[in-house]
């Protein structure tokens, strides 16, 4: 199983970090040099402009809402700044509805809300870039609405102990993006899921490359990648290991299980690997296609018991 440098970096930083270290104003707007006691105040100071908030090391029981502008939120030291357990608007630690948002080097954890969709990030409008961040022990990592003209990029990040399908509520997932123009997820890790899918998206075009989906310690999980309404693009270079404790082990990747909204004939799935945890013998499909679109499935390394594809 591939191990990414971001995981090692974050793990080391998490071990070293402690409670907020007595800094009265730990959130600094880089462009003005002014510091604020809360993340929400710092983001509000940027307003509809463009700016960067630098977050000092610490664990913060805070959340924030971006109402406009182009805002970057960056940990002063990657993996040393934690947003812990507080959700704004009963949604997420960060509720983002500006023109664009970037998050770099932050940790999001322990997010739970009454409707079961507690997330590290709730994206409601604009473009989003997430790098070198960790989402763990929450109902969802990233959840978005629909923004057909915008794009999402996630790189070198980890999604751990996320998802749920309980309490008679709709399932939550590691990542769940709505109807965006594009989604790119690269060099990231998904593991130890607690229900739902590891990655669920309704984006028109995807680039899901060089990631690790390790379900060996998953619990009542579903698919690794769910393209809910179909998509074009590329799924390549990913390593996928299916665990024993599945709610649904019938497929690793699904194409349009919730209805075809876009043509998937422009989708290529190649140069991935898929296997079961050691000692597990069962049957599954690598790609379950719920449409008649001719998805291009190239060479992939599939363990015994995994069929290349099936039409459902």
mmCIF file of C-alpha atoms in Angstrom:
data_model
loop_
_atom_site.group_PDB
_atom_site.id
_atom_site.type_symbol
_atom_site.label_atom_id
_atom_site.label_comp_id
_atom_site.label_asym_id
_atom_site.label_seq_id
_atom_site.Cartn_x
_atom_site.Cartn_y
_atom_site.Cartn_z
ATOM 1 C CA UNK A 1 0.000 0.000 0.000
ATOM 2 C CA UNK A 2 1.379 3.354 -1.053
ATOM 3 C CA UNK A 3 2.332 5.707 1.796
ATOM 4 C CA UNK A 4 2.441 9.412 1.010
ATOM 5 C CA UNK A 5 4.804 11.989 2.467
ATOM 6 C CA UNK A 6 1.845 14.118 3.567
ATOM 7 C CA UNK A 7 0.683 11.340 5.899
ATOM 8 C CA UNK A 8 4.049 11.109 7.589
ATOM 9 C CA UNK A 9 4.266 14.881 7.879
ATOM 10 C CA UNK A 10 0.813 15.194 9.398
ATOM 11 C CA UNK A 11 1.322 12.266 11.770
ATOM 12 C CA UNK A 12 4.508 13.764 13.128
ATOM 13 C CA UNK A 13 2.952 17.183 13.497
ATOM 14 C CA UNK A 14 -0.158 15.849 15.229
ATOM 15 C CA UNK A 15 2.015 14.091 17.789
ATOM 16 C CA UNK A 16 3.897 17.302 18.502
ATOM 17 C CA UNK A 17 0.969 19.696 18.665
ATOM 18 C CA UNK A 18 -0.810 20.597 21.889
ATOM 19 C CA UNK A 19 -3.524 22.980 22.992
ATOM 20 C CA UNK A 20 -3.396 26.534 21.671
ATOM 21 C CA UNK A 21 -0.164 27.840 23.092
ATOM 22 C CA UNK A 22 -1.323 30.941 24.868
ATOM 23 C CA UNK A 23 -1.401 33.041 21.713
ATOM 24 C CA UNK A 24 -4.024 35.737 22.239
ATOM 25 C CA UNK A 25 -4.423 36.469 18.534
ATOM 26 C CA UNK A 26 -3.387 33.340 16.628
ATOM 27 C CA UNK A 27 -5.019 34.197 13.277
ATOM 28 C CA UNK A 28 -3.025 36.659 11.179
ATOM 29 C CA UNK A 29 -4.018 38.195 7.860
ATOM 30 C CA UNK A 30 -0.749 38.082 5.939
ATOM 31 C CA UNK A 31 -1.441 41.093 3.732
ATOM 32 C CA UNK A 32 -2.209 43.518 6.582
ATOM 33 C CA UNK A 33 -0.150 41.925 9.363
ATOM 34 C CA UNK A 34 -3.135 42.254 11.730
ATOM 35 C CA UNK A 35 -3.939 39.387 14.075
ATOM 36 C CA UNK A 36 -7.293 38.247 15.441
ATOM 37 C CA UNK A 37 -8.546 36.129 18.320
ATOM 38 C CA UNK A 38 -10.856 34.063 16.119
ATOM 39 C CA UNK A 39 -10.637 32.595 12.642
ATOM 40 C CA UNK A 40 -14.048 34.016 11.819
ATOM 41 C CA UNK A 41 -12.846 37.567 12.585
ATOM 42 C CA UNK A 42 -9.796 37.127 10.389
ATOM 43 C CA UNK A 43 -11.833 35.856 7.450
ATOM 44 C CA UNK A 44 -14.382 38.638 7.935
ATOM 45 C CA UNK A 45 -11.540 41.203 7.796
ATOM 46 C CA UNK A 46 -10.685 40.022 4.268
ATOM 47 C CA UNK A 47 -14.316 40.430 3.276
ATOM 48 C CA UNK A 48 -14.922 40.459 -0.473
ATOM 49 C CA UNK A 49 -11.230 40.950 -1.211
ATOM 50 C CA UNK A 50 -8.376 38.515 -1.510
ATOM 51 C CA UNK A 51 -6.185 37.471 1.392
ATOM 52 C CA UNK A 52 -4.437 34.770 3.399
ATOM 53 C CA UNK A 53 -5.049 33.838 7.027
ATOM 54 C CA UNK A 54 -2.038 32.254 8.750
ATOM 55 C CA UNK A 55 -3.045 29.979 11.637
ATOM 56 C CA UNK A 56 -0.628 29.583 14.549
ATOM 57 C CA UNK A 57 -0.052 26.092 15.980
ATOM 58 C CA UNK A 58 -2.776 24.961 18.358
ATOM 59 C CA UNK A 59 -6.061 23.155 18.827
ATOM 60 C CA UNK A 60 -9.044 25.466 18.352
ATOM 61 C CA UNK A 61 -12.651 24.825 19.334
ATOM 62 C CA UNK A 62 -13.736 27.265 16.625
ATOM 63 C CA UNK A 63 -15.429 27.396 13.267
ATOM 64 C CA UNK A 64 -15.726 30.061 10.586
ATOM 65 C CA UNK A 65 -17.911 31.179 7.671
ATOM 66 C CA UNK A 66 -16.567 32.766 4.498
ATOM 67 C CA UNK A 67 -19.210 35.031 2.975
ATOM 68 C CA UNK A 68 -17.261 36.284 -0.056
ATOM 69 C CA UNK A 69 -13.895 37.002 -1.569
ATOM 70 C CA UNK A 70 -10.937 34.753 -2.344
ATOM 71 C CA UNK A 71 -9.546 33.433 0.952
ATOM 72 C CA UNK A 72 -6.605 31.150 1.726
ATOM 73 C CA UNK A 73 -6.384 29.567 5.180
ATOM 74 C CA UNK A 74 -2.900 28.194 5.825
ATOM 75 C CA UNK A 75 -1.318 26.568 8.858
ATOM 76 C CA UNK A 76 1.854 28.336 9.938
ATOM 77 C CA UNK A 77 3.349 24.860 10.294
ATOM 78 C CA UNK A 78 1.616 22.131 8.257
ATOM 79 C CA UNK A 79 -0.290 19.734 10.504
ATOM 80 C CA UNK A 80 0.002 21.891 13.632
ATOM 81 C CA UNK A 81 -3.346 23.718 13.498
ATOM 82 C CA UNK A 82 -6.467 21.744 14.444
ATOM 83 C CA UNK A 83 -10.116 22.785 14.146
ATOM 84 C CA UNK A 84 -11.731 20.543 16.701
ATOM 85 C CA UNK A 85 -15.388 19.680 17.188
ATOM 86 C CA UNK A 86 -17.234 22.960 16.480
ATOM 87 C CA UNK A 87 -19.491 23.309 13.430
ATOM 88 C CA UNK A 88 -20.843 26.654 12.206
ATOM 89 C CA UNK A 89 -24.491 26.709 11.134
ATOM 90 C CA UNK A 90 -24.659 23.041 12.178
ATOM 91 C CA UNK A 91 -22.702 22.265 9.016
ATOM 92 C CA UNK A 92 -18.908 22.305 9.251
ATOM 93 C CA UNK A 93 -15.772 23.743 10.786
ATOM 94 C CA UNK A 94 -15.416 25.852 7.629
ATOM 95 C CA UNK A 95 -18.492 26.959 5.697
ATOM 96 C CA UNK A 96 -17.253 28.439 2.415
ATOM 97 C CA UNK A 97 -19.402 30.560 0.116
ATOM 98 C CA UNK A 98 -16.969 32.971 -1.504
ATOM 99 C CA UNK A 99 -15.511 33.259 -5.022
ATOM 100 C CA UNK A 100 -12.676 30.897 -4.156
ATOM 101 C CA UNK A 101 -11.168 29.190 -1.113
ATOM 102 C CA UNK A 102 -7.886 27.437 -0.366
ATOM 103 C CA UNK A 103 -7.000 25.355 2.689
ATOM 104 C CA UNK A 104 -3.421 24.275 3.328
ATOM 105 C CA UNK A 105 -1.958 22.173 6.141
ATOM 106 C CA UNK A 106 -4.972 22.113 8.523
ATOM 107 C CA UNK A 107 -6.477 19.275 10.554
ATOM 108 C CA UNK A 108 -10.248 18.879 10.941
ATOM 109 C CA UNK A 109 -11.642 16.478 13.526
ATOM 110 C CA UNK A 110 -14.637 15.418 15.631
ATOM 111 C CA UNK A 111 -17.345 17.124 13.564
ATOM 112 C CA UNK A 112 -20.884 15.884 14.191
ATOM 113 C CA UNK A 113 -24.240 17.627 13.717
ATOM 114 C CA UNK A 114 -27.908 16.642 14.114
ATOM 115 C CA UNK A 115 -28.507 15.838 10.430
ATOM 116 C CA UNK A 116 -25.482 13.527 10.319
ATOM 117 C CA UNK A 117 -23.474 15.624 7.846
ATOM 118 C CA UNK A 118 -20.904 17.213 10.139
ATOM 119 C CA UNK A 119 -17.921 18.047 7.912
ATOM 120 C CA UNK A 120 -14.504 19.597 8.059
ATOM 121 C CA UNK A 121 -15.430 21.731 5.044
ATOM 122 C CA UNK A 122 -18.873 22.578 3.635
ATOM 123 C CA UNK A 123 -18.411 24.222 0.236
ATOM 124 C CA UNK A 124 -21.457 26.166 -0.947
ATOM 125 C CA UNK A 125 -20.026 28.225 -3.809
ATOM 126 C CA UNK A 126 -16.816 29.015 -5.648
ATOM 127 C CA UNK A 127 -13.655 27.073 -6.404
ATOM 128 C CA UNK A 128 -11.879 25.071 -3.704
ATOM 129 C CA UNK A 129 -8.277 23.911 -3.331
ATOM 130 C CA UNK A 130 -7.246 21.695 -0.403
ATOM 131 C CA UNK A 131 -3.634 20.622 0.111
ATOM 132 C CA UNK A 132 -1.701 18.735 2.770
ATOM 133 C CA UNK A 133 -4.676 18.545 5.149
ATOM 134 C CA UNK A 134 -6.157 15.844 7.377
ATOM 135 C CA UNK A 135 -9.837 15.090 7.941
ATOM 136 C CA UNK A 136 -10.627 12.545 10.645
ATOM 137 C CA UNK A 137 -13.161 11.204 13.129
ATOM 138 C CA UNK A 138 -16.096 13.093 11.634
ATOM 139 C CA UNK A 139 -19.264 12.373 9.709
ATOM 140 C CA UNK A 140 -17.868 13.794 6.464
ATOM 141 C CA UNK A 141 -14.552 15.203 5.370
ATOM 142 C CA UNK A 142 -15.662 17.558 2.588
ATOM 143 C CA UNK A 143 -19.280 18.103 1.535
ATOM 144 C CA UNK A 144 -20.369 20.456 -1.245
ATOM 145 C CA UNK A 145 -23.471 21.813 -2.896
ATOM 146 C CA UNK A 146 -23.792 22.329 -6.662
ATOM 147 C CA UNK A 147 -21.722 24.864 -8.617
ATOM 148 C CA UNK A 148 -21.586 23.747 -12.271
ATOM 149 C CA UNK A 149 -19.161 26.498 -13.247
ATOM 150 C CA UNK A 150 -16.546 25.817 -10.593
ATOM 151 C CA UNK A 151 -13.824 23.289 -9.808
ATOM 152 C CA UNK A 152 -12.390 21.450 -6.806
ATOM 153 C CA UNK A 153 -8.801 20.287 -6.363
ATOM 154 C CA UNK A 154 -7.601 18.104 -3.483
ATOM 155 C CA UNK A 155 -3.949 17.083 -3.209
ATOM 156 C CA UNK A 156 -1.772 15.276 -0.649
ATOM 157 C CA UNK A 157 -4.515 15.016 1.956
ATOM 158 C CA UNK A 158 -5.824 12.266 4.228
ATOM 159 C CA UNK A 159 -9.414 11.207 4.927
ATOM 160 C CA UNK A 160 -9.685 8.889 7.941
ATOM 161 C CA UNK A 161 -12.538 7.508 10.060
ATOM 162 C CA UNK A 162 -15.225 9.303 8.071
ATOM 163 C CA UNK A 163 -18.674 8.415 6.796
ATOM 164 C CA UNK A 164 -21.767 6.911 8.407
ATOM 165 C CA UNK A 165 -25.030 5.177 7.464
ATOM 166 C CA UNK A 166 -27.069 5.101 10.660
ATOM 167 C CA UNK A 167 -29.845 6.844 12.619
ATOM 168 C CA UNK A 168 -32.248 6.466 9.659
ATOM 169 C CA UNK A 169 -30.479 9.410 7.995
ATOM 170 C CA UNK A 170 -29.005 9.624 4.505
ATOM 171 C CA UNK A 171 -25.457 8.259 4.422
ATOM 172 C CA UNK A 172 -22.407 10.489 4.809
ATOM 173 C CA UNK A 173 -19.105 9.913 3.004
ATOM 174 C CA UNK A 174 -15.398 10.701 3.126
ATOM 175 C CA UNK A 175 -15.783 13.218 0.302
ATOM 176 C CA UNK A 176 -19.123 14.056 -1.297
ATOM 177 C CA UNK A 177 -19.136 16.684 -4.035
ATOM 178 C CA UNK A 178 -22.204 17.909 -5.864
ATOM 179 C CA UNK A 179 -22.604 18.976 -9.472
ATOM 180 C CA UNK A 180 -19.303 20.753 -10.094
ATOM 181 C CA UNK A 181 -17.601 21.229 -13.443
ATOM 182 C CA UNK A 182 -14.515 19.332 -12.314
ATOM 183 C CA UNK A 183 -12.997 17.420 -9.421
ATOM 184 C CA UNK A 184 -9.322 16.497 -9.101
ATOM 185 C CA UNK A 185 -8.180 14.275 -6.223
ATOM 186 C CA UNK A 186 -4.483 13.435 -6.324
ATOM 187 C CA UNK A 187 -1.821 11.833 -4.100
ATOM 188 C CA UNK A 188 -4.238 11.450 -1.186
ATOM 189 C CA UNK A 189 -5.197 8.673 1.208
ATOM 190 C CA UNK A 190 -8.572 7.311 2.285
ATOM 191 C CA UNK A 191 -8.772 4.757 5.095
ATOM 192 C CA UNK A 192 -10.700 3.340 8.065
ATOM 193 C CA UNK A 193 -14.101 4.429 6.729
ATOM 194 C CA UNK A 194 -17.089 4.240 9.071
ATOM 195 C CA UNK A 195 -19.805 3.862 6.432
ATOM 196 C CA UNK A 196 -20.866 5.287 3.087
ATOM 197 C CA UNK A 197 -18.450 5.723 0.174
ATOM 198 C CA UNK A 198 -14.867 6.866 0.434
ATOM 199 C CA UNK A 199 -15.309 9.257 -2.519
ATOM 200 C CA UNK A 200 -18.700 10.195 -3.977
ATOM 201 C CA UNK A 201 -19.070 12.836 -6.670
ATOM 202 C CA UNK A 202 -21.524 14.258 -9.186
ATOM 203 C CA UNK A 203 -18.855 16.321 -10.982
ATOM 204 C CA UNK A 204 -18.966 16.305 -14.793
ATOM 205 C CA UNK A 205 -15.241 15.654 -15.150
ATOM 206 C CA UNK A 206 -12.883 13.888 -12.754
ATOM 207 C CA UNK A 207 -9.149 13.320 -12.365
ATOM 208 C CA UNK A 208 -8.715 10.782 -9.553
ATOM 209 C CA UNK A 209 -5.074 9.766 -9.690
ATOM 210 C CA UNK A 210 -2.303 8.307 -7.541
ATOM 211 C CA UNK A 211 -4.415 7.843 -4.417
ATOM 212 C CA UNK A 212 -4.622 5.096 -1.799
ATOM 213 C CA UNK A 213 -8.000 3.622 -0.772
ATOM 214 C CA UNK A 214 -7.266 1.308 2.168
ATOM 215 C CA UNK A 215 -10.474 -0.282 3.431
ATOM 216 C CA UNK A 216 -8.716 -2.967 5.493
ATOM 217 C CA UNK A 217 -9.932 -1.382 8.755
ATOM 218 C CA UNK A 218 -13.180 -0.039 7.296
ATOM 219 C CA UNK A 219 -16.526 -0.649 8.979
ATOM 220 C CA UNK A 220 -19.782 -1.118 7.036
ATOM 221 C CA UNK A 221 -18.380 0.799 4.072
ATOM 222 C CA UNK A 222 -19.550 0.915 0.458
ATOM 223 C CA UNK A 223 -17.702 1.830 -2.757
ATOM 224 C CA UNK A 224 -14.229 3.293 -3.063
ATOM 225 C CA UNK A 225 -15.296 5.689 -5.850
ATOM 226 C CA UNK A 226 -18.917 6.471 -6.686
ATOM 227 C CA UNK A 227 -19.527 8.550 -9.828
ATOM 228 C CA UNK A 228 -23.165 9.020 -8.930
ATOM 229 C CA UNK A 229 -24.380 10.430 -12.264
ATOM 230 C CA UNK A 230 -21.507 9.420 -14.543
ATOM 231 C CA UNK A 231 -18.455 11.471 -15.539
ATOM 232 C CA UNK A 232 -15.709 11.894 -18.100
ATOM 233 C CA UNK A 233 -12.033 12.079 -17.218
ATOM 234 C CA UNK A 234 -9.480 9.738 -15.684
ATOM 235 C CA UNK A 235 -9.191 7.304 -12.794
ATOM 236 C CA UNK A 236 -5.612 6.021 -12.748
ATOM 237 C CA UNK A 237 -2.678 5.086 -10.551
ATOM 238 C CA UNK A 238 -4.854 4.313 -7.532
ATOM 239 C CA UNK A 239 -4.334 1.444 -5.071
ATOM 240 C CA UNK A 240 -7.499 -0.049 -3.596
ATOM 241 C CA UNK A 241 -7.795 -2.686 -0.882
ATOM 242 C CA UNK A 242 -11.257 -3.924 0.070
ATOM 243 C CA UNK A 243 -11.803 -4.987 3.677
ATOM 244 C CA UNK A 244 -13.975 -7.647 5.309
ATOM 245 C CA UNK A 245 -16.576 -5.467 7.036
ATOM 246 C CA UNK A 246 -18.607 -4.100 4.119
ATOM 247 C CA UNK A 247 -22.166 -2.916 3.808
ATOM 248 C CA UNK A 248 -21.748 -3.458 0.050
ATOM 249 C CA UNK A 249 -18.766 -5.254 -1.456
ATOM 250 C CA UNK A 250 -20.214 -5.746 -4.957
ATOM 251 C CA UNK A 251 -17.961 -3.160 -6.655
ATOM 252 C CA UNK A 252 -14.945 -0.914 -6.194
ATOM 253 C CA UNK A 253 -16.006 1.823 -8.654
ATOM 254 C CA UNK A 254 -19.526 2.664 -9.842
ATOM 255 C CA UNK A 255 -20.645 4.681 -12.869
ATOM 256 C CA UNK A 256 -24.044 6.463 -12.641
ATOM 257 C CA UNK A 257 -25.746 4.297 -9.987
ATOM 258 C CA UNK A 258 -28.129 7.204 -9.261
ATOM 259 C CA UNK A 259 -29.037 7.998 -12.858
ATOM 260 C CA UNK A 260 -27.106 9.057 -15.947
ATOM 261 C CA UNK A 261 -26.751 12.842 -16.222
ATOM 262 C CA UNK A 262 -23.616 12.979 -18.335
ATOM 263 C CA UNK A 263 -21.947 10.760 -20.912
ATOM 264 C CA UNK A 264 -19.243 8.502 -19.454
ATOM 265 C CA UNK A 265 -17.830 7.385 -22.812
ATOM 266 C CA UNK A 266 -15.043 9.900 -22.162
ATOM 267 C CA UNK A 267 -14.040 8.164 -18.903
ATOM 268 C CA UNK A 268 -10.811 6.120 -18.762
ATOM 269 C CA UNK A 269 -10.070 3.761 -15.870
ATOM 270 C CA UNK A 270 -6.567 2.306 -16.186
ATOM 271 C CA UNK A 271 -3.339 1.456 -14.354
ATOM 272 C CA UNK A 272 -5.004 0.959 -10.961
ATOM 273 C CA UNK A 273 -4.715 -1.980 -8.586
ATOM 274 C CA UNK A 274 -7.524 -3.651 -6.641
ATOM 275 C CA UNK A 275 -7.332 -6.452 -4.107
ATOM 276 C CA UNK A 276 -8.834 -7.863 -0.919
ATOM 277 C CA UNK A 277 -7.254 -7.887 2.527
ATOM 278 C CA UNK A 278 -5.059 -10.960 3.031
ATOM 279 C CA UNK A 279 -7.046 -14.122 3.660
ATOM 280 C CA UNK A 280 -10.319 -12.781 2.263
ATOM 281 C CA UNK A 281 -11.909 -14.630 -0.646
ATOM 282 C CA UNK A 282 -14.993 -13.217 -2.313
ATOM 283 C CA UNK A 283 -16.304 -11.980 -5.655
ATOM 284 C CA UNK A 284 -16.590 -8.342 -6.660
ATOM 285 C CA UNK A 285 -16.510 -6.139 -9.759
ATOM 286 C CA UNK A 286 -13.857 -3.537 -10.303
ATOM 287 C CA UNK A 287 -16.235 -1.287 -12.295
ATOM 288 C CA UNK A 288 -20.028 -1.491 -12.092
ATOM 289 C CA UNK A 289 -21.513 0.465 -15.001
ATOM 290 C CA UNK A 290 -25.191 1.402 -14.655
ATOM 291 C CA UNK A 291 -25.298 2.844 -18.198
ATOM 292 C CA UNK A 292 -24.663 1.713 -21.787
ATOM 293 C CA UNK A 293 -21.824 4.237 -22.122
ATOM 294 C CA UNK A 294 -18.636 2.602 -23.358
ATOM 295 C CA UNK A 295 -16.322 3.427 -20.453
ATOM 296 C CA UNK A 296 -12.713 2.788 -21.460
ATOM 297 C CA UNK A 297 -11.238 0.284 -19.007
ATOM 298 C CA UNK A 298 -7.546 -0.232 -19.684
ATOM 299 C CA UNK A 299 -5.042 -2.505 -18.002
ATOM 300 C CA UNK A 300 -5.521 -2.754 -14.221
ATOM 301 C CA UNK A 301 -4.019 -5.139 -11.674
ATOM 302 C CA UNK A 302 -6.942 -7.068 -10.227
ATOM 303 C CA UNK A 303 -6.775 -9.811 -7.612
ATOM 304 C CA UNK A 304 -8.437 -13.179 -8.057
ATOM 305 C CA UNK A 305 -12.184 -12.880 -7.607
ATOM 306 C CA UNK A 306 -12.454 -9.350 -9.036
ATOM 307 C CA UNK A 307 -14.242 -9.133 -12.397
ATOM 308 C CA UNK A 308 -13.167 -6.292 -14.667
ATOM 309 C CA UNK A 309 -16.662 -4.873 -15.117
ATOM 310 C CA UNK A 310 -20.367 -5.589 -15.234
ATOM 311 C CA UNK A 311 -23.441 -3.842 -16.568
ATOM 312 C CA UNK A 312 -26.126 -3.185 -13.956
#
